[in-house]
Short mmCIF file of C-alpha atoms and ligand atoms in Angstrom, two decimals:
data_model
loop_
_atom_site.label_atom_id
_atom_site.label_comp_id
_atom_site.label_asym_id
_atom_site.label_seq_id
_atom_site.Cartn_x
_atom_site.Cartn_y
_atom_site.Cartn_z
CA UNK F 256 144.79 53.73 136.59
CA UNK F 257 142.23 52.18 135.59
CA UNK F 258 140.26 52.84 132.97
CA UNK F 259 137.36 54.68 133.99
CA UNK F 260 139.91 57.17 135.82
CA UNK F 261 139.73 60.89 135.96
CA UNK F 262 142.93 62.04 134.09
CA UNK F 263 143.92 65.55 133.50
CA UNK F 264 145.84 66.56 130.13
CA UNK F 265 147.22 69.62 130.71
CA UNK F 266 148.36 71.04 127.74
CA UNK F 267 145.88 68.89 125.78
CA UNK F 268 146.32 70.89 122.48
CA UNK F 269 150.22 71.10 122.25
CA UNK F 270 152.38 68.94 120.81
CA UNK F 271 152.66 66.45 123.16
CA UNK F 272 149.48 66.96 125.02
CA UNK F 273 147.50 66.03 121.84
CA UNK F 274 149.41 63.09 121.44
CA UNK F 275 148.32 61.63 125.14
CA UNK F 276 145.21 62.62 124.29
CA UNK F 277 145.04 60.52 121.49
CA UNK F 278 147.10 57.94 122.87
CA UNK F 279 144.38 57.54 125.83
CA UNK F 280 141.08 57.46 124.23
CA UNK F 281 142.94 54.27 122.27
CA UNK F 282 143.98 52.63 124.94
CA UNK F 283 140.04 52.68 126.06
CA UNK F 284 140.36 55.83 128.61
CA UNK F 285 137.00 57.71 129.07
CA UNK F 286 137.42 60.32 131.56
CA UNK F 287 139.68 63.05 130.37
CA UNK F 288 139.53 66.39 131.10
CA UNK F 289 140.83 68.85 129.64
CA UNK F 290 141.01 73.68 129.46
CA UNK F 291 141.76 75.64 126.94
CA UNK F 292 144.17 78.21 128.19
CA UNK F 293 141.07 80.55 127.39
CA UNK F 294 139.53 78.18 129.80
CA UNK F 295 141.87 78.01 132.77
CA UNK F 296 145.06 80.41 133.02
CA UNK F 297 147.72 77.72 134.29
CA UNK F 298 149.71 80.62 135.54
CA UNK F 299 147.07 82.20 137.62
CA UNK F 300 148.01 80.17 141.46
CA UNK F 301 143.85 80.80 142.42
CA UNK F 302 142.51 79.42 139.40
CA UNK F 303 144.64 76.19 139.52
CA UNK F 304 142.94 75.78 142.95
CA UNK F 305 140.15 76.35 141.96
CA UNK F 306 140.39 74.28 138.83
CA UNK F 307 141.38 71.40 141.59
CA UNK F 308 139.22 71.53 144.11
CA UNK F 309 136.11 71.16 141.55
CA UNK F 310 137.32 68.73 138.72
CA UNK F 311 139.37 66.26 141.62
CA UNK F 312 141.29 64.63 138.78
CA UNK F 313 142.90 61.06 140.21
CA UNK F 314 145.69 61.29 137.30
CA UNK F 315 147.59 64.40 135.97
CA UNK F 316 149.47 64.87 132.85
CA UNK F 317 151.24 67.87 132.74
CA UNK F 318 152.67 68.41 129.17
CA UNK F 319 151.35 72.37 129.30
CA UNK F 320 154.86 74.17 129.62
CA UNK F 321 156.73 77.47 127.10
CA UNK F 322 158.39 76.08 124.91
CA UNK F 323 160.37 76.93 121.72
CA UNK F 324 163.03 76.22 119.42
CA UNK F 325 166.91 77.57 119.92
CA UNK F 326 166.73 80.96 119.20
CA UNK F 327 162.84 81.49 121.48
CA UNK F 328 164.54 79.71 124.05
CA UNK F 329 167.18 82.70 124.30
CA UNK F 330 165.44 85.47 123.11
CA UNK F 331 161.95 84.99 125.89
CA UNK F 332 164.48 84.07 127.95
CA UNK F 333 162.56 85.73 131.00
CA UNK F 334 159.15 84.43 130.48
CA UNK F 335 160.70 80.82 129.37
CA UNK F 336 161.96 80.97 133.34
CA UNK F 337 159.06 83.02 134.85
CA UNK F 338 155.88 80.83 132.58
CA UNK F 339 157.74 77.08 133.01
CA UNK F 340 157.94 77.62 136.60
CA UNK F 341 154.82 79.00 137.74
CA UNK F 342 152.96 76.11 135.61
CA UNK F 343 154.48 73.62 137.14
CA UNK F 344 154.55 75.03 140.55
CA UNK F 345 150.56 75.55 140.03
CA UNK F 346 149.69 71.85 139.23
CA UNK F 347 152.91 70.52 141.25
CA UNK F 348 150.99 71.44 144.72
CA UNK F 349 147.47 71.26 143.81
CA UNK F 350 148.07 67.73 143.32
CA UNK F 351 149.63 67.31 145.92
CA UNK F 352 147.31 68.91 148.21
CA UNK F 353 144.31 67.39 146.28
CA UNK F 354 145.60 64.52 146.15
CA UNK F 355 146.26 63.38 142.85
CA UNK F 356 147.04 59.27 142.66
CA UNK F 357 149.50 59.97 139.68
CA UNK F 358 151.41 62.97 138.30
CA UNK F 359 153.96 63.04 134.93
CA UNK F 360 155.96 65.45 135.02
CA UNK F 361 157.22 66.57 131.81
CA UNK F 362 160.70 67.56 130.89
CA UNK F 363 163.74 67.55 128.09
CA UNK F 364 166.86 65.95 128.12
CA UNK F 365 168.27 70.62 127.54
CA UNK F 366 168.25 70.26 131.70
CA UNK F 367 172.19 68.19 131.01
CA UNK F 368 175.20 69.78 130.89
CA UNK F 369 176.65 71.46 128.19
CA UNK F 370 179.43 68.47 128.21
CA UNK F 371 177.77 65.19 129.64
CA UNK F 372 179.22 62.37 127.79
CA UNK F 373 177.76 61.50 125.52
CA UNK F 374 174.96 59.07 125.40
CA UNK F 375 173.10 61.56 128.80
CA UNK F 376 172.57 59.13 131.12
CA UNK F 377 170.12 60.81 133.94
CA UNK F 378 173.22 60.44 136.96
CA UNK F 379 174.00 63.65 134.55
CA UNK F 380 171.60 65.77 135.81
CA UNK F 381 173.62 68.86 138.07
CA UNK F 382 177.34 67.50 137.31
CA UNK F 383 178.53 70.48 135.20
CA UNK F 384 177.37 73.76 133.06
CA UNK F 385 173.90 74.14 131.37
CA UNK F 386 174.14 75.39 127.99
CA UNK F 387 173.40 79.30 127.28
CA UNK F 388 170.87 79.86 124.78
CA UNK F 389 168.60 77.07 126.68
CA UNK F 390 169.16 77.85 130.16
CA UNK F 391 166.20 79.69 131.74
CA UNK F 392 163.86 76.73 131.10
CA UNK F 393 166.45 73.77 132.06
CA UNK F 394 166.67 75.72 135.46
CA UNK F 395 162.32 75.21 135.52
CA UNK F 396 162.78 71.45 134.17
CA UNK F 397 165.20 70.81 136.21
CA UNK F 398 163.55 73.07 139.22
CA UNK F 399 160.24 70.17 138.88
CA UNK F 400 162.24 67.07 138.52
CA UNK F 401 163.54 68.25 142.10
CA UNK F 402 160.13 69.30 143.30
CA UNK F 403 158.74 66.24 142.42
CA UNK F 404 161.53 64.17 143.61
CA UNK F 405 161.12 66.44 147.13
CA UNK F 406 157.16 65.86 147.04
CA UNK F 407 157.48 62.21 146.99
CA UNK F 408 160.30 61.99 149.33
CA UNK F 409 158.37 63.93 151.97
CA UNK F 410 155.12 63.59 151.34
CA UNK F 411 154.68 60.02 149.42
CA UNK F 412 153.59 61.60 146.41
CA UNK F 413 153.70 59.95 143.32
CA UNK F 414 155.55 61.79 140.52
CA UNK F 415 157.05 60.80 137.90
CA UNK F 416 159.63 62.85 135.70
CA UNK F 417 160.20 62.29 131.86
CA UNK F 418 162.96 63.78 130.20
CA UNK F 419 162.05 63.49 126.11
CA UNK F 420 164.66 64.52 123.56
CA UNK F 421 163.97 66.99 121.03
CA UNK F 422 160.13 65.89 119.55
CA UNK F 423 158.61 66.91 116.22
CA UNK F 424 154.92 65.67 114.66
CA UNK F 425 151.42 67.03 114.46
CA UNK F 426 149.96 70.19 116.15
CA UNK F 427 154.04 70.75 116.09
CA UNK F 428 154.47 74.31 116.30
CA UNK F 429 155.81 75.34 112.52
CA UNK F 430 156.55 79.38 113.31
CA UNK F 431 159.44 80.23 111.23
CA UNK F 432 161.18 82.23 114.33
CA UNK F 433 159.78 79.95 117.43
CA UNK F 434 159.93 76.89 116.44
CA UNK F 435 162.35 73.75 115.98
CA UNK F 436 164.58 72.85 114.02
CA UNK F 437 162.56 69.66 112.08
CA UNK F 438 159.17 71.67 111.37
CA UNK F 439 160.67 74.71 110.37
CA UNK F 440 162.97 72.68 107.89
CA UNK F 441 159.60 71.52 106.73
CA UNK F 442 157.72 74.64 106.36
CA UNK F 443 160.88 75.71 104.40
CA UNK F 444 161.40 73.09 102.38
CA UNK F 445 157.66 72.98 101.09
CA UNK F 446 157.42 76.95 100.38
CA UNK F 447 160.23 76.88 98.58
CA UNK F 448 159.39 74.16 96.69
CA UNK F 449 155.99 75.93 95.59
CA UNK F 450 157.76 78.76 95.03
CA UNK F 451 160.05 77.70 93.05
CA UNK F 452 163.58 79.54 94.83
CA UNK F 453 166.40 78.32 94.84
CA UNK F 454 167.72 77.99 97.94
CA UNK F 455 166.42 76.77 101.89
CA UNK F 456 168.02 79.08 104.90
CA UNK F 457 169.51 76.55 107.60
CA UNK F 458 170.08 77.87 110.62
CA UNK F 459 174.16 77.13 112.26
CA UNK F 460 176.56 75.53 110.63
CA UNK F 461 174.34 71.87 110.18
CA UNK F 462 177.30 70.06 112.40
CA UNK F 463 175.79 69.37 115.45
CA UNK F 464 173.97 66.30 115.86
CA UNK F 465 170.12 66.14 117.18
CA UNK F 466 167.93 62.78 118.43
CA UNK F 467 164.50 63.03 116.34
CA UNK F 468 161.06 61.16 118.22
CA UNK F 469 158.31 61.16 116.62
CA UNK F 470 155.54 63.16 119.21
CA UNK F 471 153.07 59.43 118.79
CA UNK F 472 156.20 57.48 120.52
CA UNK F 473 156.58 59.74 123.44
CA UNK F 474 152.65 59.13 124.08
CA UNK F 475 152.49 55.71 123.77
CA UNK F 476 156.18 55.76 126.10
CA UNK F 477 154.19 57.70 128.86
CA UNK F 478 150.55 56.49 129.35
CA UNK F 479 153.23 53.02 129.38
CA UNK F 480 154.92 55.22 132.49
CA UNK F 481 151.67 56.06 133.84
CA UNK F 482 150.34 52.80 133.74
CA UNK F 483 153.73 50.49 134.57
CA UNK F 484 155.73 52.88 137.01
CA UNK F 485 154.88 53.07 141.05
CA UNK F 486 156.95 55.64 143.76
CA UNK F 487 154.53 54.92 145.72
CA UNK F 488 156.09 52.29 147.65
CA UNK F 489 158.30 53.07 147.61
CA UNK F 490 160.73 54.49 150.39
CA UNK F 491 163.22 57.16 148.45
CA UNK F 492 164.14 58.38 151.50
CA UNK F 493 166.21 55.98 152.60
CA UNK F 494 167.17 54.35 149.05
CA UNK F 495 168.97 56.37 146.26
CA UNK F 496 168.72 53.88 144.07
CA UNK F 497 165.17 51.88 143.35
CA UNK F 498 164.96 48.24 142.74
CA UNK F 499 162.31 47.79 139.77
CA UNK F 500 160.31 44.81 139.01
CA UNK F 501 162.94 44.49 135.81
CA UNK F 502 165.76 44.33 138.30
CA UNK F 503 167.17 47.52 136.52
CA UNK F 504 167.92 50.41 138.99
CA UNK F 505 166.70 54.05 138.53
CA UNK F 506 167.22 57.32 140.65
CA UNK F 507 164.25 58.40 141.85
CA UNK F 508 164.35 61.35 139.61
CA UNK F 509 163.92 61.28 136.64
CA UNK F 510 163.59 58.82 133.00
CA UNK F 511 165.03 60.02 129.52
CA UNK F 512 162.96 59.01 126.42
CA UNK F 513 164.59 58.98 123.64
CA UNK F 514 165.25 57.32 120.65
CA UNK F 515 169.06 56.87 121.00
CA UNK F 516 169.79 57.31 117.72
CA UNK F 517 171.07 60.99 116.43
CA UNK F 518 172.03 62.86 112.77
CA UNK F 519 173.52 65.92 111.52
CA UNK F 520 171.65 68.66 111.41
CA UNK F 521 173.16 68.89 107.86
CA UNK F 522 171.74 65.21 107.10
CA UNK F 523 168.75 66.31 108.28
CA UNK F 524 168.02 68.61 106.11
CA UNK F 525 168.91 66.10 103.16
CA UNK F 526 166.32 63.66 104.22
CA UNK F 527 163.36 66.60 104.83
CA UNK F 528 164.79 67.92 101.33
CA UNK F 529 164.47 64.42 99.71
CA UNK F 530 160.85 63.85 101.25
CA UNK F 531 159.56 66.72 100.56
CA UNK F 532 161.01 67.18 96.71
CA UNK F 533 162.76 70.63 97.06
CA UNK F 534 165.40 70.73 94.62
CA UNK F 535 167.39 73.47 95.31
CA UNK F 536 170.40 74.25 97.34
CA UNK F 537 171.27 74.52 101.23
CA UNK F 538 172.28 77.87 102.61
CA UNK F 539 174.12 77.10 106.38
CA UNK F 540 174.47 80.54 107.54
CA UNK F 541 176.57 80.28 110.55
CA UNK F 542 175.08 84.11 111.87
CA UNK F 543 172.76 81.87 113.61
CA UNK F 544 173.31 79.36 117.01
CA UNK F 545 174.32 76.10 116.73
CA UNK F 546 173.38 75.33 120.32
CA UNK F 547 175.02 72.23 122.07
CA UNK F 548 176.73 70.21 119.54
CA UNK F 549 175.49 66.80 120.89
CA UNK F 550 172.33 65.75 122.65
CA UNK F 551 171.93 61.82 122.60
CA UNK F 552 170.13 60.64 124.84
CA UNK F 553 170.83 57.19 126.65
CA UNK F 554 167.35 54.84 126.58
CA UNK F 555 168.54 52.19 129.15
CA UNK F 556 166.68 52.78 131.68
CA UNK F 557 163.52 53.11 129.09
CA UNK F 558 164.46 49.81 127.47
CA UNK F 559 165.05 48.15 130.85
CA UNK F 560 161.98 49.18 132.05
CA UNK F 561 160.34 47.57 128.37
CA UNK F 562 159.65 50.17 126.01
CA UNK F 563 161.34 51.54 123.26
CA UNK F 564 160.66 53.63 120.46
CA UNK F 565 158.85 52.62 117.44
CA UNK F 566 158.80 54.96 114.32
CA UNK F 567 161.72 55.48 113.21
CA UNK F 568 162.76 59.45 111.32
CA UNK F 569 161.91 59.10 107.77
CA UNK F 570 158.61 57.49 108.04
CA UNK F 571 157.47 59.78 111.35
CA UNK F 572 158.96 62.75 107.98
CA UNK F 573 157.09 61.46 105.51
CA UNK F 574 153.78 61.14 108.35
CA UNK F 575 154.11 64.54 108.97
CA UNK F 576 154.48 66.26 106.40
CA UNK F 577 150.95 64.59 104.79
CA UNK F 578 149.16 65.98 108.14
CA UNK F 579 151.20 68.88 107.29
CA UNK F 580 150.10 69.78 103.32
CA UNK F 581 146.28 68.38 105.21
CA UNK F 582 146.75 71.50 107.47
CA UNK F 583 147.69 73.64 104.88
CA UNK F 584 145.85 73.08 101.80
O1 GFB B 765 165.64 72.62 116.84
P1 GFB B 765 166.54 74.04 117.88
O2 GFB B 765 166.03 75.11 117.72
O3 GFB B 765 166.88 73.71 119.66
O4 GFB B 765 167.41 73.78 117.37
P2 GFB B 765 167.65 73.07 119.88
C1 GFB B 765 168.63 72.36 116.46
C2 GFB B 765 169.50 72.77 115.38
O5 GFB B 765 169.03 73.55 113.72
C3 GFB B 765 170.67 74.24 115.96
C4 GFB B 765 169.57 74.15 114.11
O6 GFB B 765 172.23 73.79 115.76
C5 GFB B 765 168.88 75.91 115.07
O7 GFB B 765 170.36 76.50 114.50
N1 GFB B 765 168.55 74.70 112.84
C6 GFB B 765 168.62 74.96 111.60
C7 GFB B 765 167.80 75.20 113.18
N2 GFB B 765 168.04 75.53 110.94
C8 GFB B 765 167.05 76.34 111.66
C9 GFB B 765 165.68 76.72 111.59
O8 GFB B 765 165.53 77.05 111.22
N3 GFB B 765 164.86 76.96 113.22
C10 GFB B 765 164.91 76.27 113.90
N4 GFB B 765 164.76 76.30 115.33
N5 GFB B 765 167.00 75.32 113.82
C11 GFB B 765 165.98 73.69 122.17
C12 GFB B 765 165.87 73.98 123.40
O9 GFB B 765 167.21 73.23 121.32
O10 GFB B 765 165.31 72.06 122.05
C13 GFB B 765 164.82 74.15 123.50
O11 GFB B 765 166.71 75.05 122.96
C14 GFB B 765 164.77 72.44 123.98
O12 GFB B 765 165.37 74.15 125.45
C15 GFB B 765 164.15 71.66 122.29
O13 GFB B 765 165.08 71.12 125.01
C16 GFB B 765 163.90 70.63 122.69
O14 GFB B 765 167.94 71.13 119.91
O15 GFB B 765 168.64 73.70 119.92
#
């Protein structure tokens, strides 16, 4: 990938896509292509085909997806499976047909089984049942991983899948029904502080543990892997294990992206409370789902490839809170 390579970022307005665009620009990449939802409907096979025919991107970063928090995943189950399958089928297949040199497909660590050994390594994929609340989303993302892997094996493409942990940062979704926990708690505590409310509701027991990564760190990891990793020179049909420059071995499927550090939802709520300066009480509503209890990522492979996170949780939340206050002024 050189600085004038034509790179298409699908989902450039979202939490991840916007951070990737910023990262690429800061590293001097000048030929970035994007389309808003109005300009290109990624659910539409014909439109996606026309777009690839016309633009001929050399590199593709597939950060467009239907995503949401635990309740959104559990409620809009059909939309989550349909839209994700459709978007990834269209973009991955057209990337193959139009000879894209490298594609990065983004999934999530919720692809791992509900009771996967912790921390969850790449090898846990498809070893036991998934968490029910996000099963449709996870099944779609697993299909995306297998699609990239299958195209690499059958057609010799260079498609990489990455599985990030729970992400947060600027341009996050702050809608209280559909968002993830971190933006939801930031907003709830901020509004409670401004309105002098006595308590804030936290969903579930507060006992589940989650790992969080700042979106700009995640973007940096994605660009790093786009620059460093090549599946092309490898013959995956003959090897299930790949030998990289670093001599570490990774399977030809996907790479976890995370910090390797987790925190309970209760601890997270208290940390956000302190950062925001909310003085009231926290009320845990156990009528809302906890979801999977543990979700810690094994980041050995990522570290062996030479990348590790830089932004710690407290610093990331503080930066995000400043951004949020500015946006909602
Ligand atoms: O972030 P979250 O919605 O998704 O919830 P998951 C994480 C935990 O925070 C759950 C609790 O135990 C929630 O019950 N929680 C507490 C809250 N208060 C709130 C709140 O106000 N809003 C939200 N949203 N949660 C999603 C998956 O799982 O994570 C997706 O459904 C994806 O597929 C994504 O993998 C990264 O971590 O449980």
